Amino acid sequence: MDARPRYDRATATLDPPFAVLDLDALRANAADLVRRAGGKPIRVATKSIRCRPVLERIMAMDGFRGLMAFTLPEALWLARCGFADILVAYPTADRAALATLAGDPRLAREITVTVDSAEHLDYVDDAVAAIHPRPEIRICLDIDAGYVALGGKFRAGALRSSIREPEEAADLAAEIAKRPGFRLSGLMAYEAQIAGVGDDPPGNPAMARAIRVMQRRSARELILRRGRVVNAVSRLCDLDFVNGGGTGSIERTVREKAVTEVAAGSGFFHPRLFDFYRAFTGRPAALFALPVVRRPAPDTITVLGGGYLASGPPGPSRLPQPYLPPGLRYAPDEGAGEVQTPLLGEAAEDLRVGDRVWFRHAKAGELCERFAELHLIDGDEVVGTAPTYRGEGKTFL
Ligand SMILES: Cc1ncc(COP(=O)(O)O)c(C=O)c1O
């Protein structure tokens, strides 16, 4: 069935703006992530969900193990809500949260914090100095998985850890081993240049070719280096997990023997930026509806709100996509507005004040920072409403 009449009917009694989650699409996307992971567990990236009841639904499905959180206060909250095995995948400088972690052995058992330097270890030590006795703090070492070529003149991938080579990882692992109060439990190496960069960008075949070459070379380099890093560290301690990848790289990442689990988040909602990968096709699951509030010209409508830009390098790819009805585009001088957004195109001729335009966010979880709840659509009815992080008053970032 055409999605637009279904969504319009299911939400007929709601007044936009509001956000929805299509549960059929969510389940199909989750099943496809599990298929792509080929038997390795998927750690769910909460930054790309930001809705606790939806995280609960996902964790109740087969194939998912553990959460990848984005801040320590978030992880503390999730652990208190009953979630287990939470990796905070980005270093923290939150002293109060570190003290809370070290003050509660149960939280310390469930949460792992990420470091990439002795400076991070010093910081944690300092933040928890007053706590005696202190449970061991679980540590994950972040390894740079970026791609470097031309003697360092070319680099692709996120600028994260400075730890790249096996010897560097082993040195930091040895430093962790010799400090009381820490336990090295995992490694993480996120290849953003593969997992987060679509290899099928629209209208740019030369760029597509360049991306594919870069990704092939990067994957080849990584399979060796990640394996060597894991070997070097494993000589010093028993690792519970080696995490890599993301939605865009799952089938590639799981091929590496050294990797024990993959991370994924965006693939559940399948936002706009994930339309441009050849290896998989998701179904848009998270949408938001904005009301038509005026008609400045026959082929132009104006909707309320809309300027929900995604993070990352600024540009048109970060704008929400006017999705349904198809054929609407932004006015070049205005884009997606702070309070109102004009949309042009033939499809505007059939829209009246009070009708909805359905949008997709460019990224996944950031949508939930704009809306207090997600209306859950199953088939052609709303079957429930789930508060987002924002709706629960949890604005972690
Ligand atoms: C450490 C880490 N792993 C995995 C991911 C992939 O997340 P997603 O599947 O939402 O793209 C990210 C995204 O930024 C990340 O930072």
Short mmCIF file of C-alpha atoms and ligand atoms in Angstrom, two decimals:
data_model
loop_
_atom_site.label_atom_id
_atom_site.label_comp_id
_atom_site.label_asym_id
_atom_site.label_seq_id
_atom_site.Cartn_x
_atom_site.Cartn_y
_atom_site.Cartn_z
CA MET A 1 0.00 0.00 0.00
CA ASP A 2 1.15 3.56 -0.71
CA ALA A 3 2.67 4.84 2.50
CA ARG A 4 1.22 8.35 2.41
CA PRO A 5 -2.51 7.52 2.71
CA ARG A 6 -1.60 4.93 5.33
CA TYR A 7 0.36 7.43 7.42
CA ASP A 8 -2.27 10.14 6.93
CA ARG A 9 -5.05 7.76 8.00
CA ALA A 10 -3.16 6.35 10.98
CA THR A 11 -2.45 9.84 12.33
CA ALA A 12 -5.70 11.55 11.28
CA THR A 13 -6.53 12.66 14.82
CA LEU A 14 -3.08 14.17 15.48
CA ASP A 15 -2.14 17.75 14.77
CA PRO A 16 1.30 18.14 13.21
CA PRO A 17 4.14 18.81 13.84
CA PHE A 18 4.76 15.32 15.17
CA ALA A 19 7.11 12.39 14.56
CA VAL A 20 6.25 8.77 13.87
CA LEU A 21 8.02 5.46 13.80
CA ASP A 22 6.75 2.82 11.39
CA LEU A 23 7.17 -0.42 13.34
CA ASP A 24 6.91 -2.63 10.25
CA ALA A 25 9.81 -0.77 8.69
CA LEU A 26 11.75 -0.84 11.97
CA ARG A 27 11.37 -4.63 12.24
CA ALA A 28 12.36 -5.15 8.61
CA ASN A 29 15.43 -2.92 9.03
CA ALA A 30 16.44 -4.72 12.24
CA ALA A 31 16.11 -8.11 10.56
CA ASP A 32 18.25 -6.92 7.67
CA LEU A 33 20.98 -5.64 10.01
CA VAL A 34 21.04 -9.06 11.72
CA ARG A 35 21.22 -10.83 8.36
CA ARG A 36 24.12 -8.62 7.30
CA ALA A 37 25.96 -9.31 10.56
CA GLY A 38 26.08 -13.01 9.64
CA GLY A 39 25.89 -14.34 13.20
CA LYS A 40 28.03 -11.75 15.00
CA PRO A 41 26.19 -9.71 17.62
CA ILE A 42 25.25 -6.10 16.95
CA ARG A 43 25.88 -3.49 19.62
CA VAL A 44 23.13 -0.88 19.26
CA ALA A 45 24.33 2.72 18.84
CA THR A 46 21.95 4.73 21.02
CA LYS A 47 22.90 8.07 19.46
CA SER A 48 21.01 6.94 16.38
CA ILE A 49 17.84 5.99 18.34
CA ARG A 50 17.55 8.33 21.38
CA CYS A 51 14.28 6.76 22.51
CA ARG A 52 14.33 4.38 25.48
CA PRO A 53 11.20 2.33 24.68
CA VAL A 54 12.46 1.82 21.14
CA LEU A 55 15.83 0.64 22.50
CA GLU A 56 13.89 -1.83 24.67
CA ARG A 57 11.99 -3.14 21.63
CA ILE A 58 15.22 -3.59 19.70
CA MET A 59 17.03 -5.33 22.56
CA ALA A 60 14.13 -7.77 22.82
CA MET A 61 14.84 -8.94 19.24
CA ASP A 62 17.41 -11.61 18.43
CA GLY A 63 20.85 -10.59 17.21
CA PHE A 64 21.51 -7.55 19.40
CA ARG A 65 23.86 -7.49 22.39
CA GLY A 66 24.82 -4.46 24.40
CA LEU A 67 24.46 -0.74 23.82
CA MET A 68 26.90 1.82 22.48
CA ALA A 69 26.05 5.01 24.36
CA PHE A 70 27.29 8.51 23.58
CA THR A 71 27.74 10.04 27.03
CA LEU A 72 28.44 8.68 30.49
CA PRO A 73 25.39 10.36 32.10
CA GLU A 74 23.30 8.66 29.41
CA ALA A 75 24.91 5.29 30.17
CA LEU A 76 24.31 5.73 33.92
CA TRP A 77 20.66 6.48 33.25
CA LEU A 78 20.26 3.54 30.87
CA ALA A 79 21.94 1.16 33.32
CA ARG A 80 19.60 2.32 36.09
CA CYS A 81 16.70 1.71 33.69
CA GLY A 82 17.82 -1.92 33.44
CA PHE A 83 19.99 -2.01 30.31
CA ALA A 84 23.17 -4.10 30.54
CA ASP A 85 26.61 -4.03 28.89
CA ILE A 86 26.85 -0.38 27.90
CA LEU A 87 29.93 0.91 26.10
CA VAL A 88 30.35 4.69 26.21
CA ALA A 89 32.11 5.01 22.89
CA TYR A 90 33.45 8.55 23.29
CA PRO A 91 35.82 9.78 26.03
CA THR A 92 34.21 11.55 28.96
CA ALA A 93 35.34 14.58 30.92
CA ASP A 94 32.36 14.49 33.28
CA ARG A 95 33.78 14.26 36.81
CA ALA A 96 30.46 13.88 38.58
CA ALA A 97 29.39 11.07 36.27
CA LEU A 98 32.73 9.30 36.74
CA ALA A 99 32.35 9.57 40.51
CA THR A 100 28.84 8.12 40.26
CA LEU A 101 30.17 5.25 38.16
CA ALA A 102 32.95 4.46 40.61
CA GLY A 103 30.59 4.78 43.57
CA ASP A 104 28.31 1.95 42.49
CA PRO A 105 29.74 -1.51 41.77
CA ARG A 106 26.66 -2.53 39.79
CA LEU A 107 26.98 0.45 37.43
CA ALA A 108 30.73 -0.17 37.16
CA ARG A 109 30.02 -3.75 36.08
CA GLU A 110 27.64 -2.74 33.30
CA ILE A 111 29.41 0.30 31.89
CA THR A 112 32.69 0.56 29.96
CA VAL A 113 34.33 3.90 29.29
CA THR A 114 36.54 4.71 26.33
CA VAL A 115 40.05 6.11 26.44
CA ASP A 116 42.77 6.72 23.90
CA SER A 117 45.55 8.14 26.08
CA ALA A 118 47.19 8.05 29.49
CA GLU A 119 45.76 11.55 29.94
CA HIS A 120 42.28 10.02 29.95
CA LEU A 121 43.36 7.53 32.62
CA ASP A 122 44.78 10.34 34.75
CA TYR A 123 41.53 12.23 34.36
CA VAL A 124 39.45 9.28 35.54
CA ASP A 125 41.83 8.61 38.44
CA ASP A 126 41.56 12.22 39.52
CA ALA A 127 37.76 12.31 39.24
CA VAL A 128 37.30 9.22 41.41
CA ALA A 129 40.20 9.80 43.83
CA ALA A 130 37.89 10.30 46.82
CA ILE A 131 36.11 7.00 46.38
CA HIS A 132 37.30 4.05 48.54
CA PRO A 133 37.07 1.20 47.96
CA ARG A 134 36.53 1.63 44.26
CA PRO A 135 35.34 -1.06 41.84
CA GLU A 136 37.46 -1.66 38.75
CA ILE A 137 36.54 0.71 35.97
CA ARG A 138 36.09 -1.07 32.69
CA ILE A 139 38.05 0.46 29.85
CA CYS A 140 37.74 0.28 26.08
CA LEU A 141 40.70 1.38 23.96
CA ASP A 142 39.74 3.47 20.94
CA ILE A 143 41.93 2.72 17.92
CA ASP A 144 42.17 4.98 14.87
CA ALA A 145 40.62 3.09 11.95
CA GLY A 146 41.03 5.93 9.46
CA TYR A 147 42.65 5.45 6.06
CA VAL A 148 45.95 7.19 5.40
CA ALA A 149 47.73 7.24 2.03
CA LEU A 150 50.32 9.23 0.07
CA GLY A 151 52.67 9.28 3.03
CA GLY A 152 50.09 10.92 5.25
CA LYS A 153 48.99 13.58 2.74
CA PHE A 154 45.62 11.86 2.25
CA ARG A 155 43.41 10.88 5.15
CA ALA A 156 39.83 9.61 5.25
CA GLY A 157 37.88 8.83 8.39
CA ALA A 158 36.96 10.50 11.64
CA LEU A 159 39.66 12.25 13.66
CA ARG A 160 39.38 10.34 16.88
CA SER A 161 42.11 8.34 18.55
CA SER A 162 45.82 8.91 18.06
CA ILE A 163 46.44 5.20 18.73
CA ARG A 164 46.89 3.52 15.40
CA GLU A 165 49.68 0.94 15.36
CA PRO A 166 49.89 -2.35 17.29
CA GLU A 167 52.86 -1.11 19.38
CA GLU A 168 51.00 2.06 20.40
CA ALA A 169 47.95 0.02 21.42
CA ALA A 170 50.12 -2.44 23.37
CA ASP A 171 51.88 0.42 25.18
CA LEU A 172 48.60 1.92 26.34
CA ALA A 173 47.25 -1.53 27.23
CA ALA A 174 50.35 -2.09 29.37
CA GLU A 175 49.81 1.28 31.05
CA ILE A 176 46.22 0.29 31.88
CA ALA A 177 47.34 -3.11 33.18
CA LYS A 178 49.84 -1.60 35.58
CA ARG A 179 47.39 0.92 37.07
CA PRO A 180 45.19 -0.36 39.88
CA GLY A 181 41.47 0.28 39.52
CA PHE A 182 41.21 -0.27 35.77
CA ARG A 183 40.44 -3.29 33.66
CA LEU A 184 40.93 -3.24 29.91
CA SER A 185 37.89 -5.04 28.59
CA GLY A 186 37.56 -4.07 24.96
CA LEU A 187 38.88 -2.48 21.80
CA MET A 188 36.96 -0.33 19.39
CA ALA A 189 38.04 0.79 15.93
CA TYR A 190 35.35 2.62 13.96
CA GLU A 191 35.97 2.93 10.23
CA ALA A 192 33.81 6.04 9.59
CA GLN A 193 35.16 6.36 6.03
CA ILE A 194 33.44 3.08 5.12
CA ALA A 195 30.55 2.80 7.57
CA GLY A 196 29.43 6.40 7.33
CA VAL A 197 30.15 7.27 3.69
CA GLY A 198 27.70 6.07 1.05
CA ASP A 199 29.42 4.51 -1.96
CA ASP A 200 26.61 5.49 -4.31
CA PRO A 201 26.33 9.29 -4.06
CA PRO A 202 23.64 10.64 -6.40
CA GLY A 203 24.64 12.41 -9.60
CA ASN A 204 28.38 12.15 -9.11
CA PRO A 205 29.86 9.04 -10.77
CA ALA A 206 33.44 10.29 -10.46
CA MET A 207 33.02 10.78 -6.73
CA ALA A 208 31.36 7.36 -6.44
CA ARG A 209 34.37 5.72 -8.13
CA ALA A 210 36.81 7.56 -5.88
CA ILE A 211 34.88 6.58 -2.75
CA ARG A 212 34.79 2.92 -3.80
CA VAL A 213 38.52 2.82 -4.44
CA MET A 214 39.24 4.49 -1.12
CA GLN A 215 36.90 2.12 0.75
CA ARG A 216 38.38 -1.00 -0.89
CA ARG A 217 41.91 0.05 -0.01
CA SER A 218 40.91 1.08 3.48
CA ALA A 219 39.16 -2.25 4.15
CA ARG A 220 42.25 -4.13 2.93
CA GLU A 221 44.54 -2.07 5.14
CA LEU A 222 42.26 -2.37 8.13
CA ILE A 223 41.85 -6.13 8.01
CA LEU A 224 45.59 -6.47 8.60
CA ARG A 225 46.12 -3.63 11.03
CA ARG A 226 43.06 -4.31 13.18
CA GLY A 227 44.12 -7.95 13.42
CA ARG A 228 47.64 -6.98 14.49
CA VAL A 229 46.37 -4.50 17.07
CA VAL A 230 44.08 -7.14 18.57
CA ASN A 231 46.92 -9.67 18.68
CA ALA A 232 49.29 -7.23 20.34
CA VAL A 233 46.79 -6.26 23.03
CA SER A 234 45.54 -9.82 23.58
CA ARG A 235 49.05 -10.82 24.64
CA LEU A 236 48.61 -8.53 27.65
CA CYS A 237 44.99 -9.13 28.64
CA ASP A 238 41.82 -11.04 27.82
CA LEU A 239 39.51 -8.85 25.81
CA ASP A 240 35.75 -9.23 26.18
CA PHE A 241 35.02 -7.61 22.84
CA VAL A 242 36.50 -6.04 19.72
CA ASN A 243 34.03 -3.60 18.21
CA GLY A 244 34.07 -2.16 14.72
CA GLY A 245 31.90 -0.88 11.94
CA GLY A 246 28.56 0.79 11.68
CA THR A 247 25.38 0.56 9.64
CA GLY A 248 27.16 1.22 6.37
CA SER A 249 29.89 -1.39 6.76
CA ILE A 250 28.36 -4.35 8.60
CA GLU A 251 28.93 -7.12 6.06
CA ARG A 252 32.48 -5.94 5.46
CA THR A 253 33.40 -5.52 9.12
CA VAL A 254 32.10 -8.91 10.27
CA ARG A 255 34.37 -10.64 7.77
CA GLU A 256 37.35 -9.74 9.94
CA LYS A 257 38.17 -12.55 12.34
CA ALA A 258 39.53 -10.15 14.93
CA VAL A 259 36.19 -8.32 15.22
CA THR A 260 33.79 -9.93 17.71
CA GLU A 261 30.86 -7.53 17.30
CA VAL A 262 29.66 -4.67 15.10
CA ALA A 263 27.93 -1.46 16.06
CA ALA A 264 24.83 -0.19 14.30
CA GLY A 265 22.20 2.43 14.96
CA SER A 266 21.23 4.43 11.91
CA GLY A 267 20.03 1.38 10.03
CA PHE A 268 17.00 1.03 12.31
CA PHE A 269 15.43 4.35 11.30
CA HIS A 270 17.07 4.44 7.87
CA PRO A 271 17.43 8.22 7.50
CA ARG A 272 18.12 9.98 4.21
CA LEU A 273 21.94 9.77 4.30
CA PHE A 274 21.73 5.98 4.29
CA ASP A 275 19.99 5.85 0.90
CA PHE A 276 23.32 6.01 -0.86
CA TYR A 277 24.91 2.61 -0.20
CA ARG A 278 24.98 -0.24 -2.70
CA ALA A 279 25.20 -3.05 -0.15
CA PHE A 280 21.79 -2.60 1.46
CA THR A 281 18.40 -0.92 1.12
CA GLY A 282 16.56 0.02 4.26
CA ARG A 283 13.02 1.24 4.68
CA PRO A 284 12.44 4.78 5.98
CA ALA A 285 11.05 4.12 9.46
CA ALA A 286 11.24 7.44 11.30
CA LEU A 287 9.39 10.38 9.75
CA PHE A 288 8.04 13.70 10.84
CA ALA A 289 4.93 15.47 9.62
CA LEU A 290 4.61 19.23 9.25
CA PRO A 291 1.35 21.05 8.54
CA VAL A 292 0.73 23.14 5.45
CA VAL A 293 -0.03 26.59 6.85
CA ARG A 294 -0.25 28.72 3.70
CA ARG A 295 -0.12 28.76 -0.09
CA PRO A 296 1.93 31.71 -1.36
CA ALA A 297 1.54 30.63 -5.02
CA PRO A 298 -0.22 27.83 -6.91
CA ASP A 299 2.87 25.62 -7.00
CA THR A 300 4.17 26.66 -3.57
CA ILE A 301 3.09 25.72 -0.08
CA THR A 302 4.55 26.73 3.25
CA VAL A 303 4.84 24.27 6.14
CA LEU A 304 5.39 25.16 9.76
CA GLY A 305 8.91 24.44 11.09
CA GLY A 306 11.31 22.24 9.20
CA GLY A 307 14.80 23.57 9.89
CA TYR A 308 16.02 20.42 11.57
CA LEU A 309 19.51 20.27 10.09
CA ALA A 310 21.70 17.29 10.72
CA SER A 311 25.21 17.49 12.19
CA GLY A 312 28.31 17.09 10.04
CA PRO A 313 29.85 19.12 7.23
CA PRO A 314 27.25 21.74 6.26
CA GLY A 315 25.52 21.35 2.90
CA PRO A 316 22.31 20.23 1.21
CA SER A 317 22.83 16.61 2.29
CA ARG A 318 22.20 17.69 5.90
CA LEU A 319 18.70 19.01 5.17
CA PRO A 320 15.62 16.94 5.91
CA GLN A 321 14.12 15.35 2.81
CA PRO A 322 10.58 16.40 1.86
CA TYR A 323 9.45 12.81 1.36
CA LEU A 324 5.70 12.51 0.84
CA PRO A 325 4.04 13.55 -1.33
CA PRO A 326 6.99 13.11 -3.68
CA GLY A 327 8.16 15.98 -5.86
CA LEU A 328 8.50 18.84 -3.37
CA ARG A 329 11.73 20.82 -3.17
CA TYR A 330 13.15 23.67 -1.12
CA ALA A 331 13.18 27.29 -2.24
CA PRO A 332 16.90 27.90 -2.91
CA ASP A 333 16.94 31.20 -0.99
CA GLU A 334 15.27 29.82 2.11
CA GLY A 335 16.03 26.13 2.54
CA ALA A 336 14.54 24.58 5.65
CA GLY A 337 13.40 27.46 7.85
CA GLU A 338 13.53 28.20 11.55
CA VAL A 339 9.75 28.64 11.80
CA GLN A 340 8.39 28.03 8.34
CA THR A 341 9.56 26.34 5.17
CA PRO A 342 8.29 27.03 1.67
CA LEU A 343 8.21 24.04 -0.65
CA LEU A 344 7.94 24.20 -4.41
CA GLY A 345 6.78 21.77 -7.04
CA GLU A 346 3.72 20.47 -8.84
CA ALA A 347 2.79 18.33 -5.85
CA ALA A 348 2.11 21.57 -3.96
CA GLU A 349 -0.92 22.26 -6.17
CA ASP A 350 -2.94 19.51 -4.49
CA LEU A 351 -2.06 20.45 -0.92
CA ARG A 352 -4.36 22.57 1.25
CA VAL A 353 -3.97 24.30 4.59
CA GLY A 354 -3.95 21.60 7.28
CA ASP A 355 -2.60 18.84 5.01
CA ARG A 356 0.66 17.21 6.03
CA VAL A 357 4.01 16.96 4.35
CA TRP A 358 6.05 13.97 5.55
CA PHE A 359 9.80 14.45 5.95
CA ARG A 360 12.80 12.27 6.68
CA HIS A 361 15.68 13.56 8.77
CA ALA A 362 19.12 13.34 7.13
CA LYS A 363 20.43 11.45 10.19
CA ALA A 364 18.78 9.06 12.59
CA GLY A 365 18.74 9.97 16.27
CA GLU A 366 18.84 13.74 15.92
CA LEU A 367 15.16 13.68 14.97
CA CYS A 368 14.41 12.72 18.56
CA GLU A 369 16.03 15.91 19.83
CA ARG A 370 13.23 17.81 18.04
CA PHE A 371 10.21 15.84 19.20
CA ALA A 372 9.08 14.78 22.66
CA GLU A 373 7.55 11.54 21.43
CA LEU A 374 7.38 9.09 18.57
CA HIS A 375 3.94 7.87 17.59
CA LEU A 376 4.27 4.18 16.82
CA ILE A 377 2.48 3.11 13.66
CA ASP A 378 1.74 -0.56 13.08
CA GLY A 379 -0.07 -1.30 9.82
CA ASP A 380 -2.45 1.59 9.46
CA GLU A 381 -2.97 2.59 13.04
CA VAL A 382 -1.09 4.28 15.84
CA VAL A 383 -0.57 1.59 18.47
CA GLY A 384 1.29 3.62 21.07
CA THR A 385 3.48 6.56 21.83
CA ALA A 386 7.08 6.41 23.01
CA PRO A 387 8.81 9.33 24.74
CA THR A 388 12.10 10.30 23.15
CA TYR A 389 15.14 11.19 25.26
CA ARG A 390 13.99 14.79 24.94
CA GLY A 391 10.48 13.79 26.01
CA GLU A 392 11.96 12.25 29.15
CA GLY A 393 13.84 15.47 29.83
CA LYS A 394 17.15 13.82 28.88
CA THR A 395 19.10 16.14 26.64
CA PHE A 396 22.50 14.51 26.89
CA LEU A 397 23.92 16.32 23.87
C1 LIG B 1 32.08 4.52 17.48
C2 LIG B 1 30.99 4.40 16.49
N1 LIG B 1 30.61 3.18 16.09
C3 LIG B 1 29.63 3.03 15.21
C4 LIG B 1 28.97 4.11 14.65
C5 LIG B 1 27.93 3.84 13.61
O1 LIG B 1 26.66 4.26 13.96
P1 LIG B 1 25.50 4.17 12.89
O2 LIG B 1 25.21 2.75 12.66
O3 LIG B 1 24.38 4.89 13.56
O4 LIG B 1 25.93 4.85 11.65
C6 LIG B 1 29.36 5.40 15.02
C7 LIG B 1 28.73 6.56 14.40
O5 LIG B 1 29.17 7.68 14.46
C8 LIG B 1 30.39 5.54 15.96
O6 LIG B 1 30.79 6.77 16.37
#
